[in-house]
PDB file of C-alpha atoms in Angstrom:
ATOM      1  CA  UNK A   1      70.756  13.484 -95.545  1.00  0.00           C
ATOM      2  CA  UNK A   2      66.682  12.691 -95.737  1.00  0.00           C
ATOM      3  CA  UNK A   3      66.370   9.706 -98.176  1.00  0.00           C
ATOM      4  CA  UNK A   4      64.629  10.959-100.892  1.00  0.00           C
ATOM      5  CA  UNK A   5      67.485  13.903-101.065  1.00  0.00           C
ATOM      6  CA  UNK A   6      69.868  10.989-100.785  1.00  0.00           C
ATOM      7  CA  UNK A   7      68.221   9.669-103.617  1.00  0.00           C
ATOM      8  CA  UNK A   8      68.107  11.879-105.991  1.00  0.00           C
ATOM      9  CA  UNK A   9      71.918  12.616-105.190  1.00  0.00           C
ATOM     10  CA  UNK A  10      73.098   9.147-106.189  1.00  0.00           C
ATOM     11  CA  UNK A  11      70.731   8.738-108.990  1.00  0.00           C
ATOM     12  CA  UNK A  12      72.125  11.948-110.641  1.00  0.00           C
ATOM     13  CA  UNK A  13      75.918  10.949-109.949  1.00  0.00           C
ATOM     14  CA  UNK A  14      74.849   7.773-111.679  1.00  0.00           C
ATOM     15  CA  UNK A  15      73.343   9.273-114.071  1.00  0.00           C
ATOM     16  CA  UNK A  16      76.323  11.813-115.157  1.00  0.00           C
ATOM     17  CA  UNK A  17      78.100   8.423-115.241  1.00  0.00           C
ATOM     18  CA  UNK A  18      76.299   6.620-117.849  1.00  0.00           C
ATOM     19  CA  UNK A  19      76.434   9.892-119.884  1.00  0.00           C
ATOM     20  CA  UNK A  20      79.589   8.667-120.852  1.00  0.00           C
ATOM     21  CA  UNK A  21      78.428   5.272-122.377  1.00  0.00           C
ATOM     22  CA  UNK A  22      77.485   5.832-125.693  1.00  0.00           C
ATOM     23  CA  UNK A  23      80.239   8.188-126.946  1.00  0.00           C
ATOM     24  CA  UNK A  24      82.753   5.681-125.238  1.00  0.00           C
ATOM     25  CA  UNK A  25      80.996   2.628-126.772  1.00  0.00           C
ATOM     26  CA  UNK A  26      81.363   4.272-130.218  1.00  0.00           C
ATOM     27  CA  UNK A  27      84.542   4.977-129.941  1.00  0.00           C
ATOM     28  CA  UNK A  28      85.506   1.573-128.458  1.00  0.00           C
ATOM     29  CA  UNK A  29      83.309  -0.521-131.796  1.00  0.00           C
ATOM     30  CA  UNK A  30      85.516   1.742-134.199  1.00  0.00           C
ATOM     31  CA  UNK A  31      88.331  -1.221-133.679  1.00  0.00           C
ATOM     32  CA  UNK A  32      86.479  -3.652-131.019  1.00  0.00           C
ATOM     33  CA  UNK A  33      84.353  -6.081-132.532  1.00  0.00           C
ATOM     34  CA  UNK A  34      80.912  -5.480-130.807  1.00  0.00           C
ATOM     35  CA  UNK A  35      80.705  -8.864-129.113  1.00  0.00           C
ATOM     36  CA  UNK A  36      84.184  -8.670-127.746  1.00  0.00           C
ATOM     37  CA  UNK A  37      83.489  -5.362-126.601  1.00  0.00           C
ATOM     38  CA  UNK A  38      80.344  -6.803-124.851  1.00  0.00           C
ATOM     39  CA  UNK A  39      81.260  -9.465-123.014  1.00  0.00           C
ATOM     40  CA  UNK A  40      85.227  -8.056-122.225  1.00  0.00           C
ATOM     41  CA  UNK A  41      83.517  -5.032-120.472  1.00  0.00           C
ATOM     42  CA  UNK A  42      81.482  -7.390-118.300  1.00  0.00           C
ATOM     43  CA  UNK A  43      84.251  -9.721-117.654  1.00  0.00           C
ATOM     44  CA  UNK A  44      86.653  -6.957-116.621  1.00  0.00           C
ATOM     45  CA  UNK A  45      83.676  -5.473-114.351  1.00  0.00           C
ATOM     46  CA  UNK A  46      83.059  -8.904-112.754  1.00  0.00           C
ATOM     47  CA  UNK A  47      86.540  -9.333-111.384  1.00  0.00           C
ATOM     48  CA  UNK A  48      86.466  -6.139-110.093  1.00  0.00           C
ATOM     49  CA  UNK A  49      83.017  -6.862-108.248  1.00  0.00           C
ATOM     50  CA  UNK A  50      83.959 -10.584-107.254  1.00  0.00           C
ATOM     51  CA  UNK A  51      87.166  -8.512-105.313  1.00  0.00           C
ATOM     52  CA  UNK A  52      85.160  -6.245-104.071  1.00  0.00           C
ATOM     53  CA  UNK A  53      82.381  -8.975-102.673  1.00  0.00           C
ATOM     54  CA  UNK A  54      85.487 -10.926-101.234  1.00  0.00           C
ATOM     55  CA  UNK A  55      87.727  -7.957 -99.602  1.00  0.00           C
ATOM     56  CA  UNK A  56      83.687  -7.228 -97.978  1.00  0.00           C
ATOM     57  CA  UNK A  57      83.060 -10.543 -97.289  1.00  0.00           C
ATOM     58  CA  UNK A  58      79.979 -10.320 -98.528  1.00  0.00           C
ATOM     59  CA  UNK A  59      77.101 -13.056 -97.941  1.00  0.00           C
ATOM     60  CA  UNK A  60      75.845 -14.962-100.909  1.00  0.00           C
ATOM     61  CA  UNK A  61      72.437 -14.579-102.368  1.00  0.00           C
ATOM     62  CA  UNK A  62      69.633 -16.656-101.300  1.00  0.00           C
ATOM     63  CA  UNK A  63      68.596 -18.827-103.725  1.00  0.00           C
ATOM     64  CA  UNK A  64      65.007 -17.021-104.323  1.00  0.00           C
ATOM     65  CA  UNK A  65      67.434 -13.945-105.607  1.00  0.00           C
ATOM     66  CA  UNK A  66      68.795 -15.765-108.398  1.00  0.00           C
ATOM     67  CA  UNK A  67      66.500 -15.318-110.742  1.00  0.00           C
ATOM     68  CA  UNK A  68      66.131 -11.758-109.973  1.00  0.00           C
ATOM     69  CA  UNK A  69      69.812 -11.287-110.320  1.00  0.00           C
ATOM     70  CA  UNK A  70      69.627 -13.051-113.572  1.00  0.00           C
ATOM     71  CA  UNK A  71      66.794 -10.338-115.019  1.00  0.00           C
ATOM     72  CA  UNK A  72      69.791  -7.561-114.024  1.00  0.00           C
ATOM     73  CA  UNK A  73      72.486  -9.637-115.749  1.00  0.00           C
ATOM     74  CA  UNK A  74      70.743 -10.648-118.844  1.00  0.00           C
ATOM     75  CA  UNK A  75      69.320  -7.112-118.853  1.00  0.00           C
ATOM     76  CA  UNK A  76      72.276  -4.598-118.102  1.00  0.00           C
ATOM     77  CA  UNK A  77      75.629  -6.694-117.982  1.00  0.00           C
ATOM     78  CA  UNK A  78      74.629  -8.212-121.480  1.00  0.00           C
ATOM     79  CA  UNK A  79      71.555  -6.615-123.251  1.00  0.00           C
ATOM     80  CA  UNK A  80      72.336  -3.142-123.135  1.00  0.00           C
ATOM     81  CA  UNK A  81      75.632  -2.890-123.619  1.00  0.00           C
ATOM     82  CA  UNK A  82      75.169  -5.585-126.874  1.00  0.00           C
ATOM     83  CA  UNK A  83      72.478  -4.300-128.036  1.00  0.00           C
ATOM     84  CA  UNK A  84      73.869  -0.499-128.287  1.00  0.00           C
ATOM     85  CA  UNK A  85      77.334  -1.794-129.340  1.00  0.00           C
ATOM     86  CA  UNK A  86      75.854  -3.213-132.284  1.00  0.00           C
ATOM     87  CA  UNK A  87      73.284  -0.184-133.031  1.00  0.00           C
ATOM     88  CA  UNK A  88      76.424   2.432-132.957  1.00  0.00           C
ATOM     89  CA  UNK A  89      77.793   0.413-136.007  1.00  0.00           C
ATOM     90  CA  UNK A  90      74.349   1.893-137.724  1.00  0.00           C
ATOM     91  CA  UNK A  91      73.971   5.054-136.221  1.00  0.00           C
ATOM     92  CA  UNK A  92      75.924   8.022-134.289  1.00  0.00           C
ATOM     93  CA  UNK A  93      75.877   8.269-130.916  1.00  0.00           C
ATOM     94  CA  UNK A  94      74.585  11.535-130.946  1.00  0.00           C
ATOM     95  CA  UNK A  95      71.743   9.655-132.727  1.00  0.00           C
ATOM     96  CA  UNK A  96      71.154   6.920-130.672  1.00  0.00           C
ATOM     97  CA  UNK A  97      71.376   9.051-127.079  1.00  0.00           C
ATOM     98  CA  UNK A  98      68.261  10.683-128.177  1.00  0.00           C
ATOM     99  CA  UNK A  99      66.626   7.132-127.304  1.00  0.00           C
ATOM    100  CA  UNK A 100      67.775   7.468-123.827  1.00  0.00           C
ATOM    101  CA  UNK A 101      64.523   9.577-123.322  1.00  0.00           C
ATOM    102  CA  UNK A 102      62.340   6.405-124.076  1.00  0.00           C
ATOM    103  CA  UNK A 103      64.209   5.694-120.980  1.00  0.00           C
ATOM    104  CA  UNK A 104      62.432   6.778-117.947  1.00  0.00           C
ATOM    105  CA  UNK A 105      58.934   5.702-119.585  1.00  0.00           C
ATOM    106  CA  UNK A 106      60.515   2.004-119.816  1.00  0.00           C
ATOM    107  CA  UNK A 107      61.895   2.191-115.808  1.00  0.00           C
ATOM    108  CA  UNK A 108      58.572   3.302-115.069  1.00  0.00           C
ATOM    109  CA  UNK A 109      56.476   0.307-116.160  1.00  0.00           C
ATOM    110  CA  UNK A 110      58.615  -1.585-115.511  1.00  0.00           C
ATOM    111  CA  UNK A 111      58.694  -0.368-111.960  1.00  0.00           C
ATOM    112  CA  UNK A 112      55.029  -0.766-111.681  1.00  0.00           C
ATOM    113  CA  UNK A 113      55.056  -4.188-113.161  1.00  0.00           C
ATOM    114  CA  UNK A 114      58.121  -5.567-111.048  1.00  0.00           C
ATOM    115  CA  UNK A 115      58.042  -2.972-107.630  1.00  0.00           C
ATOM    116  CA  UNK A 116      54.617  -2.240-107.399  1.00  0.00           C
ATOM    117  CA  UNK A 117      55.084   1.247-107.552  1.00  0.00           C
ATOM    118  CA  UNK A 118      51.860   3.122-108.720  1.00  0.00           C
ATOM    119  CA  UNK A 119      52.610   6.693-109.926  1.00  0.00           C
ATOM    120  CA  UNK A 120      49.508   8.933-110.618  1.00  0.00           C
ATOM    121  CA  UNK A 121      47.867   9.097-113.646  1.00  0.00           C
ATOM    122  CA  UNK A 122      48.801  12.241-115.156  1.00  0.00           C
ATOM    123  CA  UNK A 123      52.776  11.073-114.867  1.00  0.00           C
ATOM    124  CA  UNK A 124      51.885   8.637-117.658  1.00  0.00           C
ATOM    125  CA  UNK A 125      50.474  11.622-119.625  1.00  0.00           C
ATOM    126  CA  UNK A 126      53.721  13.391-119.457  1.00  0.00           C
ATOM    127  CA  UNK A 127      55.730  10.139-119.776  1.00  0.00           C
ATOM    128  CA  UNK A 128      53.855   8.584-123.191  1.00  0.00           C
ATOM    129  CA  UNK A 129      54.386  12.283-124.547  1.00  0.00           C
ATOM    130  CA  UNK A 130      57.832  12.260-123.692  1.00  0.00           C
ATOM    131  CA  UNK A 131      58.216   8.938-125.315  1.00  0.00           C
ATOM    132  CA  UNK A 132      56.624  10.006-128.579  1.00  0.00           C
ATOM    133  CA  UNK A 133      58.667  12.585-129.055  1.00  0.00           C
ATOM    134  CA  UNK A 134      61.386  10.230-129.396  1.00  0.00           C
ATOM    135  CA  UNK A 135      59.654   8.231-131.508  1.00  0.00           C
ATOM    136  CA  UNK A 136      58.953  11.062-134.023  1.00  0.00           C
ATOM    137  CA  UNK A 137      62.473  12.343-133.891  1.00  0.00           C
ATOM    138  CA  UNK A 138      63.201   8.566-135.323  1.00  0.00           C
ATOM    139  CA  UNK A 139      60.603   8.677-137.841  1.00  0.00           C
ATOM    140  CA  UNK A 140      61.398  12.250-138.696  1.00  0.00           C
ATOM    141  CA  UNK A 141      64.991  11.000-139.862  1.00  0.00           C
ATOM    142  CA  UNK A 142      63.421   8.358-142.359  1.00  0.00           C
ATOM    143  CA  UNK A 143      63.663   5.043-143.029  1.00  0.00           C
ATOM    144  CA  UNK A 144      67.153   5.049-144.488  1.00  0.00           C
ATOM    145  CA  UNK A 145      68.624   6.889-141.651  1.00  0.00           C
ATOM    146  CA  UNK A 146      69.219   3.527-140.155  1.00  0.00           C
ATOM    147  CA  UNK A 147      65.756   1.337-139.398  1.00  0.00           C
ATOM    148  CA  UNK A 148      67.981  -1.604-138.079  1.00  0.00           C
ATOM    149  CA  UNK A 149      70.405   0.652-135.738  1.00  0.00           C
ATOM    150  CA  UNK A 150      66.988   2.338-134.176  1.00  0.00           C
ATOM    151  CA  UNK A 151      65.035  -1.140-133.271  1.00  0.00           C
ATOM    152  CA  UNK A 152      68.241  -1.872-131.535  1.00  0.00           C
ATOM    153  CA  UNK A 153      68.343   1.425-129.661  1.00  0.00           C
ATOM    154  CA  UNK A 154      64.556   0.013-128.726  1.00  0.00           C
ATOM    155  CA  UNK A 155      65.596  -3.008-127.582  1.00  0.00           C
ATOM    156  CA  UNK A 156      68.383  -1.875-125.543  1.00  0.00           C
ATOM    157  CA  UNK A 157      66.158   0.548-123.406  1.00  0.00           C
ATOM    158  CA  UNK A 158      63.434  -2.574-122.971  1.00  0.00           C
ATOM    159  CA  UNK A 159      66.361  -4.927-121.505  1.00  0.00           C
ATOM    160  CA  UNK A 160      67.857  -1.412-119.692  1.00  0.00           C
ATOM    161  CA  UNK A 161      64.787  -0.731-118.317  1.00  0.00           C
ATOM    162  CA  UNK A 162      63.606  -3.793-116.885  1.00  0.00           C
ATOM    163  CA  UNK A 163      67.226  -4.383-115.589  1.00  0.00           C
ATOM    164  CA  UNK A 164      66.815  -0.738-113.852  1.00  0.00           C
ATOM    165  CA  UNK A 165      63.594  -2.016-112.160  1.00  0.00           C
ATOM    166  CA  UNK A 166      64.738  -5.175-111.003  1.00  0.00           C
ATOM    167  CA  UNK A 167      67.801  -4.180-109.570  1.00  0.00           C
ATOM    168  CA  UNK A 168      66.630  -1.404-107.800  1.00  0.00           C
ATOM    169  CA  UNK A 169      63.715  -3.481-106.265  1.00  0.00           C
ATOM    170  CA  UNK A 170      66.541  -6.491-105.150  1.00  0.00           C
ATOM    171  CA  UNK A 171      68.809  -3.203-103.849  1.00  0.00           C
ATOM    172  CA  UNK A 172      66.237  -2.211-101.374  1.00  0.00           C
ATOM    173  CA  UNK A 173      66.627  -5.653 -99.601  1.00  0.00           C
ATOM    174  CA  UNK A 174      70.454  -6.519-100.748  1.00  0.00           C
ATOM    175  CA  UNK A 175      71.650  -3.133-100.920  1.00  0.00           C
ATOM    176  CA  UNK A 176      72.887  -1.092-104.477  1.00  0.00           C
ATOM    177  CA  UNK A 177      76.592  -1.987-105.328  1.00  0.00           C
ATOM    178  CA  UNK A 178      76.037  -5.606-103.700  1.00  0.00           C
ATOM    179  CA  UNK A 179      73.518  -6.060-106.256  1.00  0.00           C
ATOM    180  CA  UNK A 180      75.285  -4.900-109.451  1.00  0.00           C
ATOM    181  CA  UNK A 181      78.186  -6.710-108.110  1.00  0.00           C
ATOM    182  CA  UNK A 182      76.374 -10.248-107.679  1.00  0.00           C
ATOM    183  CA  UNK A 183      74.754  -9.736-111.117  1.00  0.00           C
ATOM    184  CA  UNK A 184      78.367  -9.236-112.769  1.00  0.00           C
ATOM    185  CA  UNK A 185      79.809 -12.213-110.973  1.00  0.00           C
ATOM    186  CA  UNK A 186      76.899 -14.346-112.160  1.00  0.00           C
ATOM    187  CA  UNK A 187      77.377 -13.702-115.873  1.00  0.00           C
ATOM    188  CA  UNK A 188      81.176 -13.787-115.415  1.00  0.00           C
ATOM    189  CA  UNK A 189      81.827 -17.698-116.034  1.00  0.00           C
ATOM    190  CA  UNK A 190      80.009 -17.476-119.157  1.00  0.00           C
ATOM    191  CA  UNK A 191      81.476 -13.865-120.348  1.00  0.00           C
ATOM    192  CA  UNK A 192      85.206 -15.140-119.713  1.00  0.00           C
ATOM    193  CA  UNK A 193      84.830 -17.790-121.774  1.00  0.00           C
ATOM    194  CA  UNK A 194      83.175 -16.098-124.438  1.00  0.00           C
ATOM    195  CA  UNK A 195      85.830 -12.997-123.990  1.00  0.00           C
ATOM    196  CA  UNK A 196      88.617 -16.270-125.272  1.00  0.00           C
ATOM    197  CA  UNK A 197      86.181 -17.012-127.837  1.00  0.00           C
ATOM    198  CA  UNK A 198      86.040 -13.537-129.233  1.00  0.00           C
ATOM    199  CA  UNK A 199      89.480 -12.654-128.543  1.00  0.00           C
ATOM    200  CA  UNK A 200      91.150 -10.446-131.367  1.00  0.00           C
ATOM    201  CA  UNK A 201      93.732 -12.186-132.938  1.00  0.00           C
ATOM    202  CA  UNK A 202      95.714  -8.754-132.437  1.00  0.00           C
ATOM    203  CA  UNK A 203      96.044  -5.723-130.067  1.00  0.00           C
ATOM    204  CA  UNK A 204      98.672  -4.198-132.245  1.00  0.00           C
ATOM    205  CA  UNK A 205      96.442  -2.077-134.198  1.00  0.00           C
ATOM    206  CA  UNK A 206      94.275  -0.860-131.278  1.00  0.00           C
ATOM    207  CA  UNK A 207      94.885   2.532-130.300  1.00  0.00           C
ATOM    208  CA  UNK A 208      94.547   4.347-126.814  1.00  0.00           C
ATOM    209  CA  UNK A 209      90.783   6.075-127.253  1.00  0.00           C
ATOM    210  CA  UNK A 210      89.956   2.526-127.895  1.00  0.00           C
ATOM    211  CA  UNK A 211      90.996   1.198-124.826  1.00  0.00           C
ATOM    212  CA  UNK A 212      90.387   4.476-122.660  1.00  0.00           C
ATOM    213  CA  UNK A 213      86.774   3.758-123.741  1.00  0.00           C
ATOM    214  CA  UNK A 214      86.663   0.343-123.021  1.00  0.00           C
ATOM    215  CA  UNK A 215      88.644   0.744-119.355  1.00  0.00           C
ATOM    216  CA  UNK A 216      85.643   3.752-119.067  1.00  0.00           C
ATOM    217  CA  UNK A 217      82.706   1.149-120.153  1.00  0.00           C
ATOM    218  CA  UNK A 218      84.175  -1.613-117.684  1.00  0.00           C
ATOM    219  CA  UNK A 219      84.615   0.138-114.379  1.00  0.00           C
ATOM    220  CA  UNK A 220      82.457   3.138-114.642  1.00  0.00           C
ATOM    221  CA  UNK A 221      79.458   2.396-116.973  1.00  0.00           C
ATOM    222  CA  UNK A 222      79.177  -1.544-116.114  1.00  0.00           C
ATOM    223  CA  UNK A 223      80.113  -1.483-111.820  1.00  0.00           C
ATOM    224  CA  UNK A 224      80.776   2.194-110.293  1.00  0.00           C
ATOM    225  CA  UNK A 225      77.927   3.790-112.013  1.00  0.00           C
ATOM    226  CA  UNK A 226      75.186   0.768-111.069  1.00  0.00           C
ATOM    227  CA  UNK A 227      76.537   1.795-107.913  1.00  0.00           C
ATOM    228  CA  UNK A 228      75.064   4.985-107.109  1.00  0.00           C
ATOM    229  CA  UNK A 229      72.298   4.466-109.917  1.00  0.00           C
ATOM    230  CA  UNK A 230      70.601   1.088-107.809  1.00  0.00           C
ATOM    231  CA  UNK A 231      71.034   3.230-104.794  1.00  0.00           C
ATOM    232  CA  UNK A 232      69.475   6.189-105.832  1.00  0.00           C
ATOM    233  CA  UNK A 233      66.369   4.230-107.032  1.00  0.00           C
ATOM    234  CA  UNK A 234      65.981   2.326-104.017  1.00  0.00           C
ATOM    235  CA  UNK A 235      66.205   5.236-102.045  1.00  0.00           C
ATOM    236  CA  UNK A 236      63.944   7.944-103.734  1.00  0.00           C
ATOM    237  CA  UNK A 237      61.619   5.353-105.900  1.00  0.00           C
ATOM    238  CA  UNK A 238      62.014   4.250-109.398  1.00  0.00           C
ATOM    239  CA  UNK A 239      59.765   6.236-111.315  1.00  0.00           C
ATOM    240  CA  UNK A 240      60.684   9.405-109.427  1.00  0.00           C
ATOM    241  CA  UNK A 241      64.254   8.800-109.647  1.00  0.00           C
ATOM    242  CA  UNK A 242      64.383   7.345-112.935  1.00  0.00           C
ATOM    243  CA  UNK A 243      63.038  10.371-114.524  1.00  0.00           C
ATOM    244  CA  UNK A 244      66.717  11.864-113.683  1.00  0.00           C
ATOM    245  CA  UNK A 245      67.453   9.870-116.867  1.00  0.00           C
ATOM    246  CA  UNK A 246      66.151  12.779-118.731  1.00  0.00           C
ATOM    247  CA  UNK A 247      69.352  15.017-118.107  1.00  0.00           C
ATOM    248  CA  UNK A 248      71.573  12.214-119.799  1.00  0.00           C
ATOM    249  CA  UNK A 249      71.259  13.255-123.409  1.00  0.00           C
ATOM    250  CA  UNK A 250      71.980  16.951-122.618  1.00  0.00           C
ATOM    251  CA  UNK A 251      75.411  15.209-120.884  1.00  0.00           C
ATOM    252  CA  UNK A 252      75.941  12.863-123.724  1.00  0.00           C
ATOM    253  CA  UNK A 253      75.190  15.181-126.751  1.00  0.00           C
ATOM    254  CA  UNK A 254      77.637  17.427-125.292  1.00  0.00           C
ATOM    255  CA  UNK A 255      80.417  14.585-124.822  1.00  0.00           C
ATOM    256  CA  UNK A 256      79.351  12.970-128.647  1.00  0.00           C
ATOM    257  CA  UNK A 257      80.227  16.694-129.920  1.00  0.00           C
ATOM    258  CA  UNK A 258      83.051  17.430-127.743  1.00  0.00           C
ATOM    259  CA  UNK A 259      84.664  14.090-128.338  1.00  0.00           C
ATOM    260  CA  UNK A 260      84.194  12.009-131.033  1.00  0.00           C
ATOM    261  CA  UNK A 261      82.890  15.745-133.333  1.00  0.00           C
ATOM    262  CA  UNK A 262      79.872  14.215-134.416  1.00  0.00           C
ATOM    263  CA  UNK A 263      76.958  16.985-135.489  1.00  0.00           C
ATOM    264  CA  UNK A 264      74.289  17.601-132.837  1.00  0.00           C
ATOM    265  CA  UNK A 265      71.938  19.199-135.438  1.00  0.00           C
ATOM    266  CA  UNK A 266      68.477  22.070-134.228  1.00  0.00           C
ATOM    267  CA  UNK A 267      66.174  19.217-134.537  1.00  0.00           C
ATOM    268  CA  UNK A 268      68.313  16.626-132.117  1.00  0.00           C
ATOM    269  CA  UNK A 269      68.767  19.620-129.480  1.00  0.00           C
ATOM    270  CA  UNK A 270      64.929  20.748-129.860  1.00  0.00           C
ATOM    271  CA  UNK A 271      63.842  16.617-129.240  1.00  0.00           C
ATOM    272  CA  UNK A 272      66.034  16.811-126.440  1.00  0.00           C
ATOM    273  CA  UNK A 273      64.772  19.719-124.672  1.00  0.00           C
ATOM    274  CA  UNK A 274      60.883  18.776-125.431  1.00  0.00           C
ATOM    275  CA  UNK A 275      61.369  15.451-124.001  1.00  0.00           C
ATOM    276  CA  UNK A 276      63.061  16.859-120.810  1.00  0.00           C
ATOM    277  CA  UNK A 277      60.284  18.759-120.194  1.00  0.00           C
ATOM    278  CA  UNK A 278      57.806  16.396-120.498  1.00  0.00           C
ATOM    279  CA  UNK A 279      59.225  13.907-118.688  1.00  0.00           C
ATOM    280  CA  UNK A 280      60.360  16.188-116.086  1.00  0.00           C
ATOM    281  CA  UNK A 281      56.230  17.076-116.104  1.00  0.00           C
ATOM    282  CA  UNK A 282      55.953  13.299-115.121  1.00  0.00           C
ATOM    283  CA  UNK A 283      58.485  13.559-112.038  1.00  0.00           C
ATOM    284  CA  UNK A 284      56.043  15.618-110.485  1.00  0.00           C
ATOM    285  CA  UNK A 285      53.346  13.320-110.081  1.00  0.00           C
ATOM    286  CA  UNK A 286      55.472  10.202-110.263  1.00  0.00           C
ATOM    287  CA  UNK A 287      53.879   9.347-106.335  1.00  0.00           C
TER     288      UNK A 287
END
């Protein structure tokens, strides 16, 4: 398969995988205190990865990687899925997956500023209207629809999308689920200790959505999703790839009603769709 093809392949398997996030992670911080949710969903991922690195034999990181690797932990292992555990105890997820269009805007820069990559200038045309369209959806709502769960739904794309750029710049050199995998083991001293910190002082009262959607946030959304997502970037270039992002809220609106029954209203539907095209616009000229 040519590269780019190859590319765009992964990044959309990855892509359909993350769909599942934010309707999991809501269901999950319905009886999972945010924090515990956080850091058990890394933890879990990171034993998984430090197997996988072992039964691979896999060579450590040079040194000059660390820091990189750090960027990807503190960005996707711990940022993102923090930052949007604690902004689906303001908002729905239905809400918050509209921010996932600020997305590709966010991988983008931070592409340029991290990988070097220089997409043309009309992609930023198409990308900044994208991104306002977002922002007016979250202005449209008000200030009482939840000002504190949307500058969380900011920050988490911010920390997403910088992790996004750095990984997929370290996978073209370490390769994609190496990359994800060193990240996780990195953080995972410090998560399993937290993980005894935050520990529940029951299970009893935690029923099985709750722990389907944290066994879905651990292994899918924190390790086998990374997978094909850091590949797909490396392959077929960040801001080309990364606008792929825009087909996650028609995925996750669809799971947030099928699931968890929440109201996808005109307004969040009509965002969605403007967005897509605009940012799909921007894929065109992203080289």
């Amino acid at each position: 398969m040519e590269r780019s093809a190859a590319g765009w392949f992964n990044g959309f398997v990855g892509v359909v995988i993350f769909s599942g996030s934010l309707p999991a992670t809501r269901i999950a911080v319905l009886q999972f205190d945010p924090v515990f949710l956080t850091v058990a969903r890394a933890a879990i991922a990171g034993v998984l990865a430090l197997g996988l690195l072992a039964m691979f034999r896999e060579k450590r990181p040079a040194r000059g990687d660390l820091t990189a690797l750090a960027v990807v932990s503190l960005g996707v292992v711990i940022g993102f899925p923090l930052l949007t555990a604690l902004a689906l105890q303001h908002v729905t997820a239905a809400h918050s997956i509209v921010f996932v269009g600020l997305l590709p805007l966010a991988t983008a820069v931070f592409g340029v500023m991290r990988a070097g990559e220089r997409p043309k200038p009309i992609f930023w045309v198409f990308s900044v209207a994208g991104s306002a369209l977002v922002a007016g959806f979250a202005l449209s709502q008000g200030l009482e629809a939840s000002p504190i769960g949307d500058g969380l739904m900011l920050a988490a794309i911010l920390a997403c999308g910088l992790g996004y750029a750095e990984g997929a710049r370290l996978s073209r050199r370490l390769g994609g689920w190496q990359v994800i995998s060193w990240a996780l083991v990195l953080s995972l001293p410090v998560m399993a200790v937290l993980v005894c910190l935050t520990l529940p002082p029951s299970f009893s009262n935690i029923e099985t959505p709750a722990w389907a959607s944290l066994a879905y946030v651990s292994v899918f959304s924190m390790l086998i999703g990374f997978v094909f997502w850091y590949r797909g970037l490396a392959q077929g270039g960040i801001a080309a790839v990364g606008q792929l992002q825009l087909l996650q809220p028609f995925f996750g609106l669809a799971l947030a009603a099928t699931l968890l029954h929440e109201p996808v209203t005109p307004l969040m539907l009509a965002v969605t769709v403007a967005v897509i095209l605009c940012v799909a616009g921007a894929r065109k000229f992203a080289r």
